[in-house]
XYZ file of N, CA and C in Angstrom:
609
model
N 4.561 34.146 2.776
C 4.445 34.519 1.292
C 3.475 35.495 1.240
N 3.593 36.760 0.455
C 2.530 37.798 0.293
C 2.090 37.797 -1.256
N 0.839 37.513 -1.203
C 0.122 37.260 -2.473
C 0.133 38.851 -3.208
N 0.455 38.929 -4.244
C 0.012 40.331 -4.917
C -1.380 40.068 -5.331
N -2.295 41.128 -4.650
C -3.629 41.140 -4.952
C -4.039 42.393 -5.776
N -3.129 43.254 -5.959
C -3.294 44.549 -6.953
C -3.224 44.109 -8.355
N -4.038 44.772 -9.222
C -3.930 44.410 -10.605
C -2.645 44.532 -11.152
N -2.016 43.590 -11.840
C -0.836 43.826 -12.575
C -0.794 44.956 -13.902
N -2.079 44.958 -14.441
C -2.176 45.720 -15.489
C -3.576 46.310 -15.445
N -3.895 47.607 -15.653
C -5.326 48.092 -15.659
C -5.669 48.905 -17.072
N -6.565 48.592 -17.587
C -6.713 49.101 -18.906
C -8.184 49.682 -19.125
N -8.189 50.887 -19.681
C -9.560 51.355 -20.276
C -9.336 51.655 -21.672
N -10.504 50.954 -22.410
C -10.479 51.084 -24.009
C -11.567 51.536 -24.421
N -11.709 52.052 -25.650
C -12.828 52.459 -26.083
C -13.653 51.496 -26.830
N -14.791 52.045 -27.545
C -15.693 51.071 -28.372
C -14.951 49.986 -29.256
N -13.790 50.948 -30.093
C -13.244 50.288 -31.030
C -12.122 49.396 -30.504
N -12.101 49.194 -29.021
C -10.515 48.608 -28.648
C -9.479 48.946 -28.774
N -9.322 50.733 -28.676
C -8.172 51.429 -28.614
C -8.037 51.461 -27.179
N -6.897 51.470 -26.701
C -6.350 51.877 -25.272
C -6.608 53.172 -24.875
N -7.443 53.531 -24.277
C -7.556 54.958 -23.626
C -6.693 55.356 -22.705
N -6.551 54.518 -21.536
C -5.631 54.735 -20.517
C -5.084 53.329 -19.927
N -3.777 53.264 -19.406
C -3.417 52.076 -19.102
C -2.236 52.273 -17.958
N -2.275 51.216 -16.933
C -1.432 51.568 -15.612
C -0.818 50.140 -15.697
N 0.451 49.942 -15.691
C 1.186 48.854 -15.481
C 2.206 48.866 -14.365
N 2.267 47.887 -13.617
C 3.059 47.661 -12.502
C 4.496 47.573 -12.879
N 4.806 46.908 -13.952
C 6.392 46.761 -14.472
C 6.342 47.053 -16.065
N 7.247 47.788 -16.495
C 7.326 48.071 -17.573
C 7.370 46.779 -18.662
N 6.654 46.836 -19.442
C 6.486 45.540 -20.566
C 5.465 44.858 -20.029
N 4.698 44.935 -19.220
C 3.345 44.168 -18.853
C 2.165 44.677 -19.653
N 2.402 45.206 -20.866
C 1.347 45.520 -21.862
C 0.415 44.382 -21.998
N -0.768 44.640 -21.818
C -1.709 43.597 -22.109
C -2.359 43.877 -23.507
N -2.076 43.060 -24.277
C -2.668 43.327 -25.838
C -4.075 43.004 -25.872
N -4.971 43.830 -26.362
C -6.444 43.699 -26.533
C -6.817 42.963 -27.553
N -7.924 42.189 -27.356
C -8.454 41.353 -28.692
C -9.700 41.850 -28.885
N -9.943 42.657 -30.187
C -10.918 43.241 -30.289
C -12.025 42.422 -30.529
N -12.127 41.252 -31.170
C -13.224 40.162 -31.295
C -13.697 39.887 -29.893
N -12.932 39.668 -29.040
C -13.350 39.125 -27.645
C -14.061 40.146 -26.966
N -13.182 41.290 -27.214
C -14.072 42.543 -26.576
C -15.643 42.911 -27.046
N -15.593 42.806 -28.069
C -16.870 43.102 -28.889
C -18.059 41.828 -28.484
N -17.532 40.912 -28.078
C -18.273 39.712 -27.848
C -18.810 39.918 -26.232
N -18.142 40.915 -25.498
C -18.543 40.908 -24.218
C -19.973 41.628 -23.938
N -20.786 40.873 -23.259
C -22.043 41.761 -23.172
C -21.783 42.713 -22.230
N -22.948 43.690 -22.337
C -22.658 45.157 -21.487
C -23.309 44.778 -20.006
N -22.322 45.274 -18.880
C -22.621 45.024 -17.640
C -22.140 43.653 -17.033
N -21.404 42.820 -17.794
C -21.191 41.514 -17.325
C -19.714 41.540 -17.231
N -18.984 40.794 -16.317
C -17.812 40.642 -16.324
C -17.344 39.055 -16.740
N -16.400 39.192 -17.581
C -15.816 38.061 -18.110
C -14.264 37.648 -17.752
N -13.909 36.344 -17.383
C -12.627 36.157 -16.680
C -12.036 35.216 -17.829
N -10.835 35.718 -18.349
C -10.117 34.674 -19.366
C -8.717 34.708 -19.286
N -8.120 33.765 -19.315
C -6.470 33.738 -19.359
C -5.722 34.567 -20.298
N -4.607 35.007 -20.142
C -3.962 35.923 -21.217
C -2.430 35.882 -20.683
N -1.559 36.858 -21.205
C -0.340 36.970 -20.870
C -0.126 38.447 -21.385
N 0.985 38.857 -20.910
C 1.778 40.174 -21.186
C 2.449 40.048 -22.315
N 3.113 41.271 -22.722
C 3.938 41.131 -24.027
C 5.199 40.440 -23.606
N 5.601 40.402 -22.456
C 6.929 39.471 -21.716
C 6.561 38.337 -21.407
N 5.355 37.717 -21.549
C 5.137 36.412 -21.246
C 4.589 36.287 -19.890
N 4.082 37.203 -19.183
C 3.685 37.021 -17.794
C 2.260 36.596 -17.927
N 1.909 35.315 -17.222
C 0.603 34.555 -17.335
C -0.416 35.688 -16.454
N -1.396 36.058 -16.815
C -2.518 36.599 -16.191
C -3.807 35.889 -16.283
N -4.656 36.549 -15.272
C -6.152 36.299 -15.580
C -6.760 37.737 -15.453
N -7.494 37.764 -16.846
C -7.923 39.087 -17.195
C -9.544 39.035 -16.902
N -9.849 40.255 -16.340
C -11.150 40.461 -15.999
C -11.694 41.664 -16.832
N -12.714 41.163 -17.694
C -12.990 42.474 -18.679
C -14.466 42.783 -18.440
N -14.918 44.032 -18.286
C -16.288 44.518 -17.913
C -16.473 45.716 -19.131
N -17.788 45.558 -19.620
C -18.091 46.558 -20.726
C -19.080 47.446 -19.865
N -19.026 48.750 -20.078
C -19.785 49.722 -19.209
C -20.050 50.821 -20.123
N -21.172 51.571 -19.815
C -21.512 52.648 -20.642
C -20.732 53.907 -20.041
N -20.653 54.967 -20.860
C -19.989 56.256 -20.692
C -20.553 56.655 -19.295
N -19.914 57.124 -18.038
C -20.670 57.628 -17.100
C -21.053 59.046 -17.129
N -20.541 59.768 -18.232
C -20.958 61.268 -18.487
C -22.256 61.010 -19.406
N -22.847 59.878 -19.949
C -23.853 59.848 -20.646
C -23.665 59.980 -22.155
N -22.504 59.861 -22.610
C -22.198 59.932 -23.836
C -22.528 58.606 -24.653
N -22.960 58.705 -25.890
C -23.161 57.325 -26.519
C -21.969 56.508 -26.590
N -22.159 55.399 -26.628
C -21.040 54.239 -26.853
C -20.747 53.623 -25.509
N -20.110 52.642 -25.814
C -19.430 51.984 -24.339
C -17.927 51.948 -24.159
N -17.384 51.648 -22.886
C -16.086 51.535 -22.559
C -15.786 50.027 -22.054
N -14.746 49.720 -22.261
C -14.181 48.300 -21.610
C -12.913 48.679 -20.493
N -13.251 47.925 -19.188
C -12.384 48.165 -18.376
C -11.745 46.670 -17.949
N -10.580 46.659 -18.186
C -9.745 45.315 -18.081
C -8.768 45.471 -16.959
N -8.781 44.218 -16.211
C -7.897 44.169 -14.971
C -7.386 42.985 -15.065
N -5.778 42.812 -15.199
C -5.101 41.637 -15.508
C -4.361 41.442 -13.996
N -4.488 40.261 -13.518
C -3.862 39.807 -12.164
C -2.758 38.687 -12.620
N -1.618 38.918 -12.079
C -0.536 38.044 -12.333
C -1.030 36.709 -11.588
N -0.630 35.470 -12.228
C -0.995 34.226 -11.622
C 0.425 33.782 -11.410
N 1.489 34.252 -11.358
C 2.832 33.701 -10.931
C 2.955 33.440 -9.494
N 2.399 34.530 -8.753
C 2.535 34.520 -7.335
C 1.564 33.582 -6.820
N 0.449 33.252 -7.321
C -0.433 32.480 -6.925
C -0.054 30.927 -7.333
N 0.798 30.923 -8.531
C 1.343 29.473 -8.633
C 2.332 29.214 -7.542
N 3.342 30.071 -7.257
C 4.281 29.990 -6.347
C 3.760 29.547 -4.946
N 2.653 30.214 -4.233
C 1.778 29.941 -3.294
C 1.425 28.344 -3.532
N 0.887 27.953 -4.660
C 0.296 26.636 -4.724
C 1.162 25.620 -4.737
N 2.379 25.907 -5.150
C 3.577 24.943 -5.208
C 4.031 24.727 -3.749
N 4.176 25.818 -2.857
C 4.683 25.974 -1.778
C 3.407 24.962 -0.802
N 2.318 25.404 -1.000
C 1.383 24.621 -0.160
C 1.381 23.116 -0.621
N 1.760 22.762 -1.603
C 1.765 21.223 -2.188
C 2.930 20.620 -1.438
N 4.032 21.516 -1.546
C 5.375 20.719 -0.945
C 5.192 20.813 0.658
N 4.511 21.827 1.231
C 4.120 21.721 2.688
C 3.395 20.480 3.003
N 2.388 20.160 2.114
C 1.568 19.012 2.464
C 2.041 17.720 2.199
N 2.961 17.855 1.070
C 3.776 16.649 0.909
C 5.041 16.300 2.001
N 5.226 17.288 2.624
C 6.050 17.003 3.752
C 5.354 16.788 5.226
N 4.123 17.256 5.266
C 3.246 17.476 6.664
C 2.486 16.009 6.556
N 1.820 15.732 5.437
C 1.112 14.532 5.602
C 1.824 13.127 6.118
N 3.064 12.904 5.494
C 3.557 11.747 5.825
C 4.267 11.758 7.364
N 4.511 13.030 7.767
C 4.850 13.089 9.191
C 3.594 12.816 10.275
N 2.477 13.397 9.686
C 1.463 13.022 10.461
C 1.167 11.550 10.326
N 1.090 10.896 9.258
C 0.908 9.512 9.165
C 1.814 8.630 10.154
N 3.093 9.167 10.108
C 4.039 8.556 10.854
C 3.777 8.658 12.397
N 3.551 9.641 12.710
C 3.195 10.120 14.069
C 1.911 9.360 14.655
N 0.775 9.394 13.726
C -0.424 8.404 14.111
C 0.061 7.151 14.042
N 0.866 6.450 13.446
C 1.005 5.228 13.441
C 1.883 4.750 14.574
N 2.650 5.694 15.115
C 3.290 5.310 16.293
C 2.512 5.494 17.455
N 1.656 6.677 17.224
C 0.804 6.602 18.513
C -0.179 5.419 18.581
N -0.567 4.870 17.434
C -1.488 3.714 17.437
C -0.819 2.599 17.919
N 0.408 2.300 17.481
C 1.187 1.212 18.095
C 1.114 1.263 19.461
N 1.652 2.587 20.202
C 1.604 2.603 21.557
C 0.369 2.123 22.260
N -0.637 2.780 21.741
C -2.144 2.503 22.286
C -2.464 1.037 22.112
N -2.159 0.438 20.943
C -2.381 -0.925 20.740
C -1.743 -1.883 21.641
N -0.369 -1.527 21.961
C 0.232 -2.397 23.095
C -0.185 -2.119 24.562
N -0.581 -0.998 24.625
C -1.106 -0.707 26.130
C -2.480 -1.755 26.132
N -3.226 -1.389 25.096
C -4.589 -2.012 25.354
C -4.364 -3.609 25.270
N -3.139 -4.400 24.620
C -3.160 -5.592 24.355
C -2.170 -6.394 25.663
N -1.823 -5.556 26.521
C -1.191 -5.876 27.632
C -1.733 -7.028 28.691
N -3.164 -6.722 28.739
C -3.657 -7.394 29.723
C -4.236 -8.725 29.033
N -4.150 -8.931 27.670
C -4.253 -10.070 26.881
C -3.031 -10.866 26.952
N -1.907 -10.125 26.945
C -0.427 -10.911 27.101
C -0.499 -11.462 28.617
N -0.745 -10.680 29.462
C -0.761 -11.415 30.735
C -1.876 -12.604 31.091
N -3.034 -12.583 30.054
C -3.772 -13.706 30.265
C -3.128 -15.003 29.521
N -2.395 -14.404 28.420
C -1.841 -15.495 27.808
C -0.581 -16.356 28.900
N 0.119 -15.700 29.394
C 1.080 -16.167 30.356
C 0.238 -16.980 31.393
N -0.673 -16.560 31.947
C -1.539 -17.458 33.002
C -2.151 -18.498 32.425
N -2.409 -18.583 31.283
C -3.099 -19.866 30.545
C -2.061 -20.672 30.212
N -0.813 -20.225 29.812
C 0.270 -21.131 29.926
C 0.650 -21.925 31.117
N 0.450 -21.265 32.146
C 0.845 -21.822 33.568
C -0.396 -22.822 33.841
N -1.452 -22.356 33.386
C -2.726 -23.101 33.758
C -2.546 -24.633 33.000
N -2.054 -24.473 31.801
C -1.943 -25.536 30.900
C -0.631 -26.593 31.539
N 0.208 -25.903 32.456
C 0.905 -26.892 33.259
C 0.539 -27.644 34.275
N -0.699 -27.357 34.708
C -1.548 -27.947 35.695
C -1.760 -27.161 37.090
N -1.371 -25.715 37.084
C -1.696 -25.009 38.069
C -2.868 -24.200 37.949
N -4.129 -24.816 38.667
C -5.536 -24.312 38.384
C -5.744 -23.310 39.366
N -4.878 -23.032 40.550
C -4.957 -22.052 41.482
C -4.740 -20.334 40.924
N -4.179 -20.376 39.669
C -4.030 -19.189 39.150
C -5.122 -18.476 38.572
N -5.378 -17.225 38.637
C -6.459 -16.515 38.075
C -6.066 -15.136 37.305
N -6.760 -14.965 36.408
C -6.454 -13.811 35.476
C -6.876 -12.548 36.128
N -5.924 -11.512 36.478
C -6.226 -10.167 36.985
C -7.506 -9.505 36.203
N -8.596 -8.959 36.821
C -9.439 -8.300 36.306
C -9.270 -6.909 36.168
N -9.312 -5.939 35.004
C -8.822 -4.683 34.846
C -10.065 -4.108 35.846
N -9.878 -2.662 36.254
C -10.673 -1.866 36.881
C -12.009 -1.523 35.845
N -11.691 -1.148 34.753
C -12.588 -0.825 33.802
C -13.489 -2.167 33.174
N -14.636 -2.257 33.214
C -15.298 -3.432 32.815
C -15.468 -3.304 31.281
N -14.537 -3.447 30.497
C -14.991 -3.364 28.927
C -14.597 -4.782 28.590
N -14.306 -4.909 27.240
C -14.350 -6.375 26.779
C -13.272 -7.106 27.413
N -11.924 -6.511 27.601
C -10.915 -7.250 28.401
C -11.333 -7.732 29.735
N -12.129 -6.710 30.241
C -12.480 -6.995 31.627
C -13.715 -8.175 31.360
N -14.531 -8.193 30.643
C -15.575 -9.286 30.722
C -14.641 -10.542 30.129
N -13.652 -10.380 29.573
C -13.097 -11.589 29.072
C -12.306 -12.235 30.210
N -11.831 -11.543 31.071
C -10.941 -11.628 32.101
C -11.883 -12.596 33.252
N -13.354 -11.824 33.334
C -14.154 -12.558 34.257
C -14.564 -14.034 33.934
N -14.938 -14.148 32.403
C -15.268 -15.355 31.832
C -14.204 -16.465 32.079
N -12.922 -15.982 31.588
C -11.792 -16.958 31.890
C -11.676 -17.421 33.248
N -11.901 -16.568 34.418
C -11.535 -16.978 35.712
C -12.845 -18.010 36.130
N -13.998 -17.647 35.604
C -15.019 -18.554 35.864
C -14.876 -19.882 35.257
N -14.347 -20.049 33.963
C -13.858 -21.075 33.302
C -13.012 -22.067 34.143
N -11.951 -21.233 34.622
C -10.787 -21.875 35.238
C -11.449 -22.584 36.675
N -12.391 -21.774 37.360
C -12.945 -22.249 38.791
C -13.834 -23.574 38.420
N -14.401 -23.351 37.273
C -15.276 -24.651 37.015
C -14.091 -25.911 36.725
N -12.957 -25.463 35.910
C -12.212 -26.684 35.879
C -11.408 -27.143 36.963
N -11.304 -26.138 37.776
C -10.686 -26.678 39.164
C -11.700 -27.474 40.076
N -12.919 -27.041 40.118
C -13.988 -27.833 40.886
C -14.121 -29.210 40.134
N -14.029 -29.482 38.865
C -14.187 -30.652 38.180
C -13.119 -31.735 38.450
N -11.624 -30.919 38.570
C -10.559 -31.527 38.665
C -10.676 -32.309 40.218
N -10.981 -31.357 41.177
C -11.141 -31.551 42.536
C -12.239 -32.898 42.685
N -13.083 -32.868 42.036
C -14.287 -33.771 42.243
C -13.689 -35.516 41.427
N -12.939 -35.078 40.591
C -12.045 -36.081 39.924
C -11.111 -36.729 40.769
N -10.461 -35.929 41.387
C -9.193 -36.328 42.398
C -9.961 -37.148 43.432
N -11.276 -36.565 44.100
C -11.752 -37.256 45.164
C -12.178 -38.595 44.858
N -12.914 -38.454 43.483
C -13.658 -39.800 43.437
C -12.467 -41.019 43.165
N -11.358 -40.381 42.521
C -10.268 -41.394 42.584
C -9.520 -42.101 43.781
N -9.573 -40.878 44.637
C -9.308 -41.290 46.104
C -10.287 -42.110 46.881
N -11.623 -41.826 46.669
C -12.433 -42.848 47.190
C -12.612 -44.290 46.547
N -12.462 -44.329 45.142
C -12.161 -45.685 44.718
C -11.025 -46.328 44.892
N -9.980 -45.613 45.345
C -8.786 -46.218 45.616
C -8.716 -46.866 46.854
N -9.419 -46.143 47.810
C -9.759 -46.474 49.172
C -10.566 -47.636 49.146
N -11.848 -47.816 48.617
C -12.580 -48.933 48.434
C -11.898 -50.194 47.829
N -11.005 -49.942 46.702
C -10.293 -51.055 46.262
C -9.241 -51.937 47.332
N -8.783 -51.007 48.257
C -7.694 -51.249 49.143
C -8.590 -52.274 50.122
N -9.665 -51.543 50.549
C -10.291 -52.387 51.759
C -11.101 -53.591 51.086
N -11.299 -53.690 49.797
C -12.017 -54.772 49.253
C -10.725 -55.799 49.303
N -9.602 -55.386 48.865
C -8.411 -56.306 48.817
C -8.130 -56.829 50.216
N -8.103 -56.092 51.063
C -7.650 -56.730 52.410
C -8.947 -57.583 52.822
N -10.026 -57.195 52.671
C -11.055 -58.348 52.980
C -11.274 -59.478 52.337
N -10.940 -59.326 51.061
C -10.670 -60.735 50.218
C -9.482 -61.277 50.537
N -8.638 -60.692 51.088
C -7.220 -61.628 51.478
C -7.454 -62.012 52.699
N -8.095 -61.485 53.823
C -8.269 -62.291 55.010
C -9.410 -63.378 54.677
N -10.345 -63.403 53.838
C -11.166 -64.399 53.626
C -10.519 -65.720 52.966
N -9.617 -65.303 52.078
C -8.919 -66.353 51.479
C -7.796 -67.073 52.437
N -7.221 -66.432 53.356
C -6.508 -66.872 54.231
C -7.221 -67.607 55.265
N -8.271 -67.274 55.451
C -9.404 -68.034 56.568
C -9.701 -69.415 55.932
N -9.988 -69.384 54.763
C -10.590 -70.518 53.912
C -9.630 -71.778 53.996
N -8.422 -71.378 53.602
C -7.407 -72.177 53.357
C -6.388 -72.487 54.697
N -6.692 -71.937 55.550
C -5.884 -71.933 56.937
C -5.916 -73.668 57.225
N -4.560 -74.312 57.660
C -4.661 -75.655 57.888
C -5.116 -75.819 59.334
N -5.528 -74.830 59.888
C -5.766 -75.077 61.578
C -7.264 -74.983 61.692
N -8.208 -74.950 60.658
C -9.577 -74.906 60.722
C -9.808 -76.388 60.950
């Protein structure tokens, strides 16, 4: 889209607000002067006002009051009217472009975030499966520790240490149970022998 930057209408008016010279891009783009507004313009200051041509073309008009360059008494008004239609079209196209681009960017960002989240949570999923096997009584399993010592890596190390402590506790409990069972059997055999000896008819 090429924006029209040249003035749509150029006017030079005398101090009474009469058009001295006028250049129009298209016929019918005559810019109607407002004498009261012109006389209210301070000397040497540029004022911007919205206006429209005789055929309804919206314009932004810059008006500047200057002295006669040849030193004659009195002042002149220079008016430049720039069409706003091309700017409005550019603005609408920009809004349409943003309306199409922003949802696409959000969709791609969400999809990329989902992929990254799945990759980041994959070690957690492996830990969950190993924890299920440990819940079944297999304390020889260990959680794989990632190469990077991030939060997941530290969590894996902590879980492995906890499993090792549980395994050691179960081993101690199993050894204690085995020792107690052996002692009970030995005591039963000793008591049985003593009972048979005391009540034997051959004594």
